[in-house]
Coordinates of C-alpha atoms and ligand atoms in Angstrom, one line a residue:
M41 CA 0.0 0.0 0.0
D42 CA 1.2 3.5 -0.8
M43 CA 1.1 6.5 1.4
F44 CA 2.4 10.1 1.2
C45 CA 3.6 12.0 4.2
Y46 CA 6.2 14.9 4.2
Q47 CA 5.2 16.6 7.4
C48 CA 8.4 16.2 9.4
Q49 CA 12.1 17.0 8.8
E50 CA 13.2 13.4 8.6
T51 CA 10.9 12.6 5.6
T52 CA 12.4 10.0 3.2
Q53 CA 15.1 11.6 1.0
G54 CA 13.9 15.0 1.9
K55 CA 10.9 14.5 -0.3
G56 CA 8.2 12.3 1.3
C57 CA 7.6 8.9 2.9
T58 CA 5.7 6.7 0.4
K59 CA 5.9 3.2 1.7
I60 CA 6.6 3.5 5.4
G61 CA 7.6 6.5 7.5
V62 CA 11.2 7.0 8.7
C63 CA 9.3 7.4 12.0
G64 CA 7.9 3.9 11.7
K65 CA 4.4 5.0 10.7
I66 CA 2.9 2.4 8.4
A67 CA 1.0 3.3 5.2
E68 CA -2.4 2.3 6.5
V69 CA -2.0 4.6 9.5
A70 CA -0.7 7.5 7.4
N71 CA -3.8 7.2 5.1
L72 CA -6.2 6.9 8.0
Q73 CA -4.7 10.0 9.5
D74 CA -5.4 11.8 6.2
L75 CA -9.0 10.6 6.3
L76 CA -9.4 11.7 9.9
I77 CA -8.2 15.2 8.9
F78 CA -10.5 15.3 5.9
T79 CA -13.4 14.4 8.2
L80 CA -12.3 17.0 10.8
E81 CA -12.3 19.6 8.0
G82 CA -16.0 18.6 7.4
I83 CA -16.8 19.0 11.1
A84 CA -15.0 22.4 11.1
K85 CA -17.2 23.6 8.2
L86 CA -20.4 22.5 9.9
N87 CA -19.5 23.8 13.3
L88 CA -18.7 27.2 11.8
Q89 CA -22.2 27.3 10.4
A90 CA -23.6 26.1 13.7
R91 CA -21.7 28.9 15.4
K92 CA -23.5 31.5 13.2
I93 CA -26.8 30.4 14.7
G94 CA -25.6 29.7 18.2
I95 CA -25.7 25.9 18.2
N96 CA -22.0 25.1 17.9
Q97 CA -20.8 22.2 20.0
E98 CA -17.9 22.5 22.3
E99 CA -17.5 18.8 22.0
A100 CA -16.6 19.4 18.3
D101 CA -14.0 22.0 19.2
R102 CA -12.3 19.5 21.6
F103 CA -12.7 16.6 19.1
I104 CA -10.9 18.6 16.4
V105 CA -8.1 19.5 18.7
E106 CA -7.5 15.9 19.9
G107 CA -7.9 14.6 16.4
L108 CA -5.3 16.9 14.9
F109 CA -2.9 16.3 17.8
S110 CA -3.1 12.5 17.3
T111 CA -1.8 13.0 13.7
V112 CA 1.4 14.9 14.8
T113 CA 4.6 13.0 14.2
N114 CA 5.5 10.4 16.8
V115 CA 2.2 10.6 18.7
N116 CA 0.1 7.7 17.6
F117 CA 0.9 4.7 15.4
D118 CA -2.2 2.6 16.2
K119 CA -4.4 1.7 13.2
S120 CA -7.4 0.7 15.5
F121 CA -7.2 4.1 17.2
F122 CA -7.6 5.9 13.9
I123 CA -10.5 3.7 12.7
E124 CA -12.3 4.3 15.9
K125 CA -11.6 8.1 15.8
I126 CA -12.9 8.3 12.2
K127 CA -16.1 6.5 13.2
Q128 CA -16.5 8.9 16.1
A129 CA -15.8 11.8 13.8
V130 CA -18.5 10.7 11.3
A131 CA -21.0 10.3 14.1
L132 CA -20.3 13.7 15.5
R133 CA -20.3 15.3 12.1
D134 CA -23.7 13.8 11.3
Q135 CA -25.1 14.9 14.6
I136 CA -24.1 18.5 13.8
K137 CA -25.6 18.1 10.4
D138 CA -28.9 17.0 11.8
N139 CA -29.0 19.9 14.2
L140 CA -28.3 22.3 11.3
E141 CA -30.9 20.8 9.1
K142 CA -33.4 20.9 11.9
A143 CA -32.6 24.6 12.3
G144 CA -33.4 25.1 8.6
T145 CA -29.8 25.3 7.2
N146 CA -29.3 24.1 3.6
L147 CA -26.2 22.0 3.4
D148 CA -24.1 21.2 0.3
K149 CA -25.1 17.7 -0.8
N150 CA -22.0 17.4 -3.0
D151 CA -19.4 18.3 -0.4
K152 CA -17.6 15.0 0.3
A153 CA -16.1 16.1 3.6
I154 CA -19.5 16.5 5.1
N155 CA -21.3 13.7 3.3
W156 CA -19.0 10.7 3.0
A157 CA -20.4 7.6 4.6
Y158 CA -19.3 4.0 5.3
Q159 CA -20.8 0.6 5.8
S160 CA -17.8 -1.2 7.0
D161 CA -14.1 -0.7 8.0
A162 CA -13.2 -1.7 4.4
D163 CA -15.0 1.4 3.1
I164 CA -13.0 3.5 5.5
E165 CA -9.8 1.9 4.4
A166 CA -10.7 2.3 0.7
L167 CA -11.4 6.1 1.0
A168 CA -8.4 6.8 3.2
P169 CA -5.7 6.9 0.5
Q170 CA -7.7 9.3 -1.7
V171 CA -7.9 12.3 0.6
G172 CA -4.3 13.2 1.5
I173 CA -2.4 16.3 0.7
L174 CA -1.6 15.0 -2.9
A175 CA -5.3 15.5 -3.7
T176 CA -4.3 19.2 -4.1
R177 CA -2.7 19.2 -7.5
D178 CA -1.1 22.6 -7.7
D179 CA 2.4 22.6 -6.1
D180 CA 2.2 26.0 -4.5
I181 CA -1.4 25.7 -3.2
R182 CA -0.4 22.3 -1.8
S183 CA 2.6 23.8 -0.2
L184 CA 0.7 26.6 1.4
R185 CA -2.1 24.3 2.6
S186 CA 0.6 22.1 4.2
L187 CA 2.1 25.0 6.0
V188 CA -1.3 25.9 7.4
L189 CA -2.3 22.3 8.2
Y190 CA 1.0 21.6 10.0
G191 CA 0.8 24.9 11.9
L192 CA -2.7 23.9 13.0
K193 CA -1.4 20.5 14.1
G194 CA 1.2 22.3 16.3
M195 CA -1.5 24.6 17.6
S196 CA -3.7 21.7 18.5
A197 CA -1.0 20.2 20.7
Y198 CA -0.6 23.5 22.7
D199 CA -4.3 24.1 22.9
Y200 CA -4.8 20.6 24.2
H201 CA -2.4 21.1 27.1
A202 CA -4.0 24.4 28.0
Y203 CA -7.5 22.7 27.9
Q204 CA -6.3 19.9 30.1
L205 CA -5.5 22.5 32.7
G206 CA -8.9 24.1 32.3
Y207 CA -7.9 27.0 30.1
K208 CA -9.6 27.6 26.8
D209 CA -10.3 30.4 24.4
D210 CA -13.2 30.0 22.1
S211 CA -11.7 32.3 19.5
I212 CA -8.8 29.9 19.0
F213 CA -11.2 27.0 18.3
E214 CA -13.1 29.3 15.9
F215 CA -9.9 30.2 14.1
M216 CA -8.9 26.6 13.8
E217 CA -12.2 25.7 12.3
Q218 CA -12.1 28.6 9.8
A219 CA -8.5 27.6 8.8
L220 CA -9.4 23.9 8.5
S221 CA -12.4 24.7 6.3
K222 CA -10.4 26.9 4.1
L223 CA -8.1 24.0 3.3
L224 CA -10.8 22.5 1.2
D225 CA -11.8 25.8 -0.5
D226 CA -10.7 25.7 -4.2
T227 CA -11.7 29.3 -4.8
L228 CA -8.9 30.6 -2.6
T229 CA -5.7 31.9 -4.3
A230 CA -2.1 31.5 -3.3
D231 CA -2.2 35.1 -1.9
D232 CA -5.2 34.1 0.2
Y233 CA -3.2 31.2 1.6
V234 CA -0.2 33.3 2.3
T235 CA -2.4 35.5 4.4
L236 CA -3.8 32.4 6.2
V237 CA -0.3 31.2 6.9
L238 CA 0.5 34.4 8.7
E239 CA -2.8 34.4 10.5
T240 CA -1.9 30.9 11.7
G241 CA 1.3 32.2 13.1
K242 CA -0.6 35.0 14.9
W243 CA -3.0 32.5 16.4
G244 CA 0.0 30.4 17.3
V245 CA 1.3 33.2 19.5
N246 CA -2.2 33.5 21.1
T247 CA -2.3 29.7 21.8
M248 CA 1.2 29.6 23.2
A249 CA 0.3 32.6 25.4
L250 CA -2.8 30.7 26.6
L251 CA -0.7 27.7 27.4
D252 CA 1.9 29.8 29.2
K253 CA -0.9 31.3 31.3
A254 CA -2.3 27.8 32.0
N255 CA 1.1 26.4 33.0
T256 CA 2.3 29.4 35.1
S257 CA -1.1 30.0 36.8
T258 CA -1.3 26.3 37.8
Y259 CA 2.3 25.5 38.6
G260 CA 4.0 28.9 39.2
N261 CA 6.7 30.7 37.2
P262 CA 9.7 28.6 36.2
E263 CA 12.8 29.6 38.1
I264 CA 16.5 28.9 37.9
T265 CA 16.9 25.2 38.8
H266 CA 19.7 22.8 39.0
V267 CA 18.5 19.4 37.8
S268 CA 20.3 16.2 38.7
I269 CA 21.1 13.9 35.7
G270 CA 22.3 11.0 37.8
V271 CA 20.2 8.3 39.5
R272 CA 19.2 7.2 43.0
N273 CA 18.9 3.7 44.2
N274 CA 15.1 3.2 44.2
P275 CA 12.8 1.7 41.6
A276 CA 11.4 4.5 39.4
I277 CA 9.1 5.6 36.6
L278 CA 10.2 7.7 33.7
I279 CA 7.8 10.3 32.3
S280 CA 8.2 11.8 28.9
G281 CA 6.3 14.1 26.5
H282 CA 4.9 17.5 27.4
D283 CA 1.8 17.0 29.6
L284 CA 2.3 18.6 33.0
K285 CA -1.1 17.5 34.3
D286 CA -0.2 13.9 33.8
L287 CA 3.1 14.5 35.7
E288 CA 1.2 16.2 38.6
Q289 CA -1.1 13.2 39.0
L290 CA 1.8 10.7 38.7
L291 CA 3.8 12.6 41.4
E292 CA 0.8 12.7 43.7
Q293 CA 0.1 9.0 43.3
T294 CA 3.7 7.9 43.7
A295 CA 4.3 10.0 46.9
G296 CA 5.4 7.8 49.7
S297 CA 5.4 4.6 47.6
G298 CA 9.1 4.2 47.5
V299 CA 9.1 4.8 43.7
D300 CA 11.0 7.8 42.3
V301 CA 9.9 9.7 39.2
Y302 CA 12.4 11.0 36.6
T303 CA 11.7 13.2 33.5
H304 CA 12.9 12.3 30.0
G305 CA 13.1 14.5 26.9
E306 CA 10.7 17.4 26.8
M307 CA 9.4 16.7 30.3
L308 CA 12.7 18.0 31.7
P309 CA 11.4 21.7 32.0
A310 CA 8.8 20.5 34.5
Q311 CA 11.6 20.5 37.0
Y312 CA 11.8 24.3 36.7
Y313 CA 8.2 24.9 38.1
P314 CA 8.0 25.7 41.8
F315 CA 4.9 23.4 42.2
F316 CA 6.8 20.2 41.4
K317 CA 9.7 20.9 43.8
K318 CA 7.6 19.8 46.8
Y319 CA 7.9 16.2 45.8
P320 CA 11.1 14.7 47.3
H321 CA 10.8 11.6 45.0
F322 CA 10.9 13.8 41.9
A323 CA 14.5 12.6 41.3
G324 CA 15.9 14.3 38.3
N325 CA 16.2 14.0 34.5
Y326 CA 17.2 10.8 32.8
G327 CA 18.7 10.8 29.3
N328 CA 18.4 13.1 26.4
A329 CA 16.2 13.9 23.5
W330 CA 13.4 11.7 22.2
W331 CA 15.4 9.9 19.5
M332 CA 17.8 8.3 22.1
Q333 CA 14.9 6.6 23.9
D334 CA 15.6 3.1 22.4
K335 CA 18.8 3.0 24.4
E336 CA 17.7 5.1 27.4
F337 CA 14.4 3.4 28.0
A338 CA 16.2 0.0 28.0
S339 CA 18.7 1.1 30.6
F340 CA 16.1 2.9 32.7
N341 CA 14.9 -0.5 33.9
G342 CA 11.5 0.8 35.1
P343 CA 8.2 1.7 33.4
I344 CA 7.9 4.6 31.1
L345 CA 4.9 6.9 30.7
M346 CA 4.5 8.6 27.3
T347 CA 2.2 11.5 27.7
T348 CA 2.7 13.0 24.1
N349 CA 5.3 12.7 21.4
C350 CA 7.9 11.8 20.6
L351 CA 7.4 8.0 20.8
I352 CA 9.5 5.8 18.6
P353 CA 8.4 2.3 17.9
P354 CA 9.4 0.5 21.1
K355 CA 11.9 -2.3 21.0
E356 CA 10.8 -5.7 22.3
S357 CA 13.4 -5.5 25.1
Y358 CA 11.4 -2.8 26.9
K359 CA 8.1 -2.6 25.1
D360 CA 6.2 -4.2 28.0
R361 CA 7.4 -1.3 30.2
V362 CA 6.0 1.4 27.9
Y363 CA 2.6 3.0 28.8
A364 CA 0.7 5.5 26.7
T365 CA -1.9 8.0 27.8
G366 CA -3.7 11.0 26.2
V367 CA -3.6 10.9 22.4
V368 CA -0.5 8.6 22.3
G369 CA -0.8 5.1 21.0
F370 CA 1.2 2.2 19.6
P371 CA -0.2 -1.3 19.0
G372 CA 0.5 -3.7 21.8
I373 CA 1.5 -1.1 24.5
K374 CA -0.6 -0.5 27.6
Y375 CA -2.9 2.5 27.8
I376 CA -4.0 4.6 30.8
H377 CA -7.4 6.1 30.4
E378 CA -8.7 9.3 31.8
G379 CA -11.7 8.9 34.1
P380 CA -14.9 11.0 33.6
D381 CA -13.6 13.3 36.4
G382 CA -10.4 14.0 34.4
K383 CA -8.4 11.8 36.8
K384 CA -6.0 9.0 35.7
D385 CA -5.2 6.0 37.8
F386 CA -1.5 5.1 37.6
T387 CA -1.6 2.2 40.1
E388 CA -0.7 -0.3 37.4
I389 CA 2.5 1.6 36.5
I390 CA 3.4 2.2 40.1
E391 CA 3.0 -1.5 41.0
H392 CA 5.0 -2.4 37.8
A393 CA 7.8 -0.1 38.9
K394 CA 8.1 -1.7 42.3
K395 CA 9.0 -5.0 40.6
C396 CA 11.8 -3.4 38.6
E397 CA 15.5 -2.7 39.2
P398 CA 16.5 1.0 39.9
P399 CA 17.7 2.8 36.8
T400 CA 21.2 2.2 35.5
Q401 CA 23.3 5.4 35.7
I402 CA 24.3 6.8 32.3
E403 CA 25.3 10.3 33.3
S404 CA 26.1 12.2 36.5
G405 CA 26.1 15.8 37.6
E406 CA 23.5 18.4 36.9
I407 CA 22.2 20.9 34.3
V408 CA 20.7 24.3 34.9
G409 CA 17.4 25.6 33.4
G410 CA 14.3 27.6 34.2
F411 CA 14.9 30.8 32.2
A412 CA 11.4 31.4 31.1
H413 CA 10.2 35.0 30.7
N414 CA 9.4 35.8 34.3
Q415 CA 12.8 34.6 35.5
V416 CA 14.8 36.3 32.7
L417 CA 12.9 39.6 33.2
Q418 CA 13.9 39.5 36.9
L419 CA 17.5 39.4 35.5
A420 CA 16.8 42.1 32.9
D421 CA 18.9 44.8 34.5
Q422 CA 21.9 42.5 34.8
I423 CA 21.4 41.4 31.2
V424 CA 20.9 45.0 29.8
D425 CA 24.1 46.1 31.7
A426 CA 26.0 43.1 30.3
V427 CA 24.9 44.1 26.8
K428 CA 25.7 47.8 27.3
S429 CA 29.2 47.0 28.7
G430 CA 29.9 44.7 25.8
A431 CA 30.2 41.6 28.0
I432 CA 27.3 40.1 26.0
K433 CA 27.7 40.8 22.3
R434 CA 24.9 38.7 21.0
F435 CA 22.1 36.3 21.8
I436 CA 21.5 33.3 19.5
V437 CA 18.1 31.7 19.6
M438 CA 18.7 28.0 19.0
A439 CA 15.3 26.7 20.0
G440 CA 13.4 23.9 18.3
C441 CA 13.7 20.1 18.1
D442 CA 16.4 17.5 18.1
G443 CA 16.4 14.5 15.7
R444 CA 18.3 11.4 14.6
M445 CA 20.1 12.9 11.6
K446 CA 23.9 13.0 11.9
S447 CA 23.8 16.4 10.3
R448 CA 22.4 17.7 13.6
E449 CA 25.8 17.5 15.1
Y450 CA 26.1 20.9 13.4
Y451 CA 24.2 22.3 16.4
T452 CA 26.6 21.0 18.9
E453 CA 29.6 22.3 16.9
F454 CA 27.9 25.6 16.4
A455 CA 27.2 26.0 20.1
R456 CA 30.8 25.0 20.9
A457 CA 32.3 27.4 18.3
L458 CA 30.2 30.5 19.5
P459 CA 32.4 33.2 21.0
K460 CA 32.5 33.5 24.8
D461 CA 30.6 36.8 24.7
T462 CA 27.4 35.2 23.2
V463 CA 24.4 33.6 25.0
I464 CA 22.2 30.8 23.6
L465 CA 18.5 31.2 24.2
T466 CA 16.8 27.8 23.9
A467 CA 13.6 25.9 24.3
G468 CA 12.4 22.5 23.0
C469 CA 14.4 19.3 22.7
A470 CA 17.0 21.0 20.5
K471 CA 18.7 21.9 23.8
Y472 CA 20.1 18.4 24.3
R473 CA 22.6 19.1 21.5
Y474 CA 24.5 21.6 23.7
N475 CA 23.0 21.8 27.3
K476 CA 25.7 19.5 28.7
L477 CA 28.7 21.3 27.1
N478 CA 29.5 23.4 30.2
L479 CA 29.7 26.6 28.2
G480 CA 30.2 28.7 31.3
D481 CA 28.6 32.0 32.2
I482 CA 29.0 35.7 31.6
N483 CA 29.0 37.7 34.9
G484 CA 26.9 34.9 36.4
I485 CA 24.5 34.6 33.5
P486 CA 24.7 31.1 32.1
R487 CA 25.6 31.0 28.4
V488 CA 22.8 28.5 27.7
L489 CA 19.4 29.9 28.9
D490 CA 16.8 27.2 28.7
A491 CA 13.3 28.6 28.7
G492 CA 11.6 25.2 28.7
Q493 CA 9.6 23.1 26.3
C494 CA 9.1 23.9 22.6
N495 CA 5.9 25.8 23.5
D496 CA 8.0 28.0 25.8
S497 CA 9.5 29.5 22.7
Y498 CA 6.8 31.9 23.5
S499 CA 8.9 33.0 26.4
L500 CA 11.8 33.8 24.1
A501 CA 9.5 36.1 22.1
V502 CA 8.3 37.8 25.3
I503 CA 12.0 38.2 26.3
A504 CA 12.9 39.7 22.9
L505 CA 10.0 42.1 23.1
A506 CA 11.0 43.2 26.6
L507 CA 14.6 43.8 25.5
K508 CA 13.4 45.8 22.5
D509 CA 11.6 48.1 25.0
A510 CA 14.6 48.2 27.4
F511 CA 16.9 49.3 24.6
G512 CA 14.3 51.7 23.2
L513 CA 14.2 50.1 19.8
D514 CA 11.4 50.2 17.2
D515 CA 12.1 47.0 15.5
I516 CA 12.6 43.6 17.1
N517 CA 15.2 42.9 14.3
D518 CA 17.5 45.7 15.6
L519 CA 18.2 43.6 18.8
P520 CA 21.5 41.8 19.0
I521 CA 19.6 38.5 18.5
S522 CA 20.2 36.0 15.7
Y523 CA 18.0 32.9 15.1
N524 CA 19.4 29.5 14.3
I525 CA 16.4 27.2 14.7
A526 CA 16.3 23.4 14.4
W527 CA 13.0 21.9 13.4
Y528 CA 11.6 18.4 13.3
E529 CA 7.8 18.1 13.7
Q530 CA 4.7 20.3 13.3
K531 CA 4.9 22.1 16.6
A532 CA 8.1 23.6 15.4
V533 CA 6.2 24.7 12.2
L534 CA 3.8 26.6 14.4
V535 CA 6.7 28.2 16.4
L536 CA 8.3 29.3 13.1
L537 CA 5.0 30.8 11.9
A538 CA 4.6 32.5 15.2
L539 CA 8.0 34.1 15.0
L540 CA 7.2 35.3 11.5
S541 CA 4.0 36.8 12.6
L542 CA 5.9 38.8 15.3
G543 CA 8.0 40.2 12.5
V544 CA 11.2 38.3 13.2
K545 CA 13.4 38.2 10.1
N546 CA 16.4 36.3 8.9
I547 CA 15.7 33.0 10.7
H548 CA 18.1 30.3 9.8
L549 CA 16.4 26.9 9.7
G550 CA 17.8 23.5 9.7
P551 CA 19.1 20.9 9.4
T552 CA 17.1 21.1 6.1
L553 CA 14.2 23.2 4.9
P554 CA 10.8 21.5 4.9
A555 CA 10.1 19.2 2.0
F556 CA 6.6 20.7 1.8
L557 CA 7.9 24.1 0.7
S558 CA 7.5 24.4 -3.1
P559 CA 10.2 26.4 -4.8
N560 CA 7.8 29.4 -5.1
V561 CA 6.7 29.3 -1.5
A562 CA 10.3 28.9 -0.3
K563 CA 11.1 32.0 -2.4
V564 CA 8.3 34.0 -0.7
L565 CA 9.8 33.0 2.7
V566 CA 13.2 34.0 1.6
D567 CA 12.2 37.3 -0.1
K568 CA 9.7 38.4 2.5
F569 CA 11.3 37.1 5.7
G570 CA 14.9 36.4 4.9
I571 CA 14.5 32.7 5.9
A572 CA 17.7 30.7 5.0
S573 CA 18.8 27.2 5.5
I574 CA 21.9 26.4 7.5
T575 CA 25.2 25.9 5.7
D576 CA 28.3 25.0 7.8
V577 CA 29.4 26.2 11.2
E578 CA 32.1 28.5 9.9
D579 CA 30.0 30.3 7.3
D580 CA 26.9 30.5 9.5
M581 CA 29.0 32.0 12.3
Q582 CA 30.0 34.8 10.0
I583 CA 26.5 35.3 8.8
L584 CA 24.8 35.1 12.2
L585 CA 27.4 37.0 14.2
G586 CA 28.2 39.6 11.5
Ligands
FSO1238 FE1 10.8 17.6 20.7 FE2 9.2 15.7 19.8 FE3 8.7 19.5 21.9 FE4 8.4 18.1 19.3 S1 10.1 15.8 21.8 S2 10.3 17.1 18.7 S3 8.7 20.1 18.4 O1 7.6 16.5 19.9 O2 7.4 18.9 20.7 O3 10.5 19.6 21.1
SF4_1239 FE1 7.7 10.3 7.1 FE2 7.9 12.2 9.0 FE3 5.5 11.5 7.9 FE4 6.8 9.9 9.6 S1 6.0 11.9 10.1 S2 5.8 9.3 7.7 S3 9.0 10.3 9.0 S4 7.3 12.5 6.9

């Protein structure tokens, strides 16, 4: 069976995965994800009409967000999950349709997204390969639609986390529905889609701001924190992904059990929140970025809870220790459901941990983080003085993702080669390429300032805007800040669009430009925003440091 997916940086030959994903996603799952999105586009159209007459369903908003999130790279690999989700989507869509018809709305009988039906699973599987991104024939329109769709996927992840903590903004749902419905509108021109791309970035900023508010209101403002990267001698659970609410419940339920909890990958920044410091069994961070999990999960010895991406197909040696929750899935691994009260019962994982050996030590020492906007703004005077005195010549934003490709060693070399009067601002799992290099500090300010998870790239924008004011500048691009961003999956696409919408220019993007940029769309990004791909460390040092 064929498939087509080019949504992440590691896509086959920099063009597209057509037989199986480099990530391990099989063709059937890729196609079912496309059909789920097609059906969500139908729901979006209908719910927009329902909004106009005041009968929109919040259930649909939430369903769209969860559905989109489940199709992000390395979230869910489970065919049965997608068949079930598609069936639920059709049922929900038809229910909104009924309500609209009862209210006297005339619906388009020829619109496949709102009318397709199935008798059996075979019908679903037959339609799935026909509705992917290749159904858009024009290269440039397809490219722009991809940018919007992947931006929306990133947005769904951040909105989902905010929602889990009880924070929602109906205007974000409405924007997502408008944007999704426009992906099927053949009357729109390339210019219309360029506008939509930038709007997606603007709503990306709003969504990240909402999540920032949800996180900091619930767990306090991240603060400078030294995190142990060694191990203790107790059995333990490793928690990965981005969901802080899952972490809270796990810490609460493991308290006093004799089982420690460690973070992995993108869960590391949870250590920076005051709220989580009250748990003495919150033992530290184990390992590195997502792609090293096949070795690190094996040596951890205890169970692992994946709350979001990035999951890689688990090896048999540790598969029975991997648990999924939320929108994560992989055939054959155990799943922890959320109860109707929003609570999850982690007893099974805790009992499992008690039977396991303590983690095998792979590193020792500690790393420092917690430089989100509130903490950095407390240091603002010190930072402004250091810039004025020339002690800090430049900041380099190196946020984004890490990945498997050998070419990503560039980021370690780049960080190492940066002059001693520069400071790296980071967020996301990209940090693991240089956060253990001991790059020192400048007058007490560490040379790697980690703001948090990829969504905390928002913090970096807040910091840049505050520095702009502190220096009395009119243009964010006049700051001594350069951008050398690494991307991998669709949240990074949203972060990129968010930065563009804030007017940030001359972003360097790597290790390769997205396969979904057509030559013309890439040209717009280059001409309008000065986007460039990375070259080599020496040349980029010249370009980015001037
Ligand atoms: Fe990384 Fe994966 Fe956070 Fe992504 S763990 S790659 S951009 O999911 O979301 O930074
Ligand atoms: Fe390929 Fe990336 Fe899509 Fe996986 S997510 S199938 S690696 S393009």
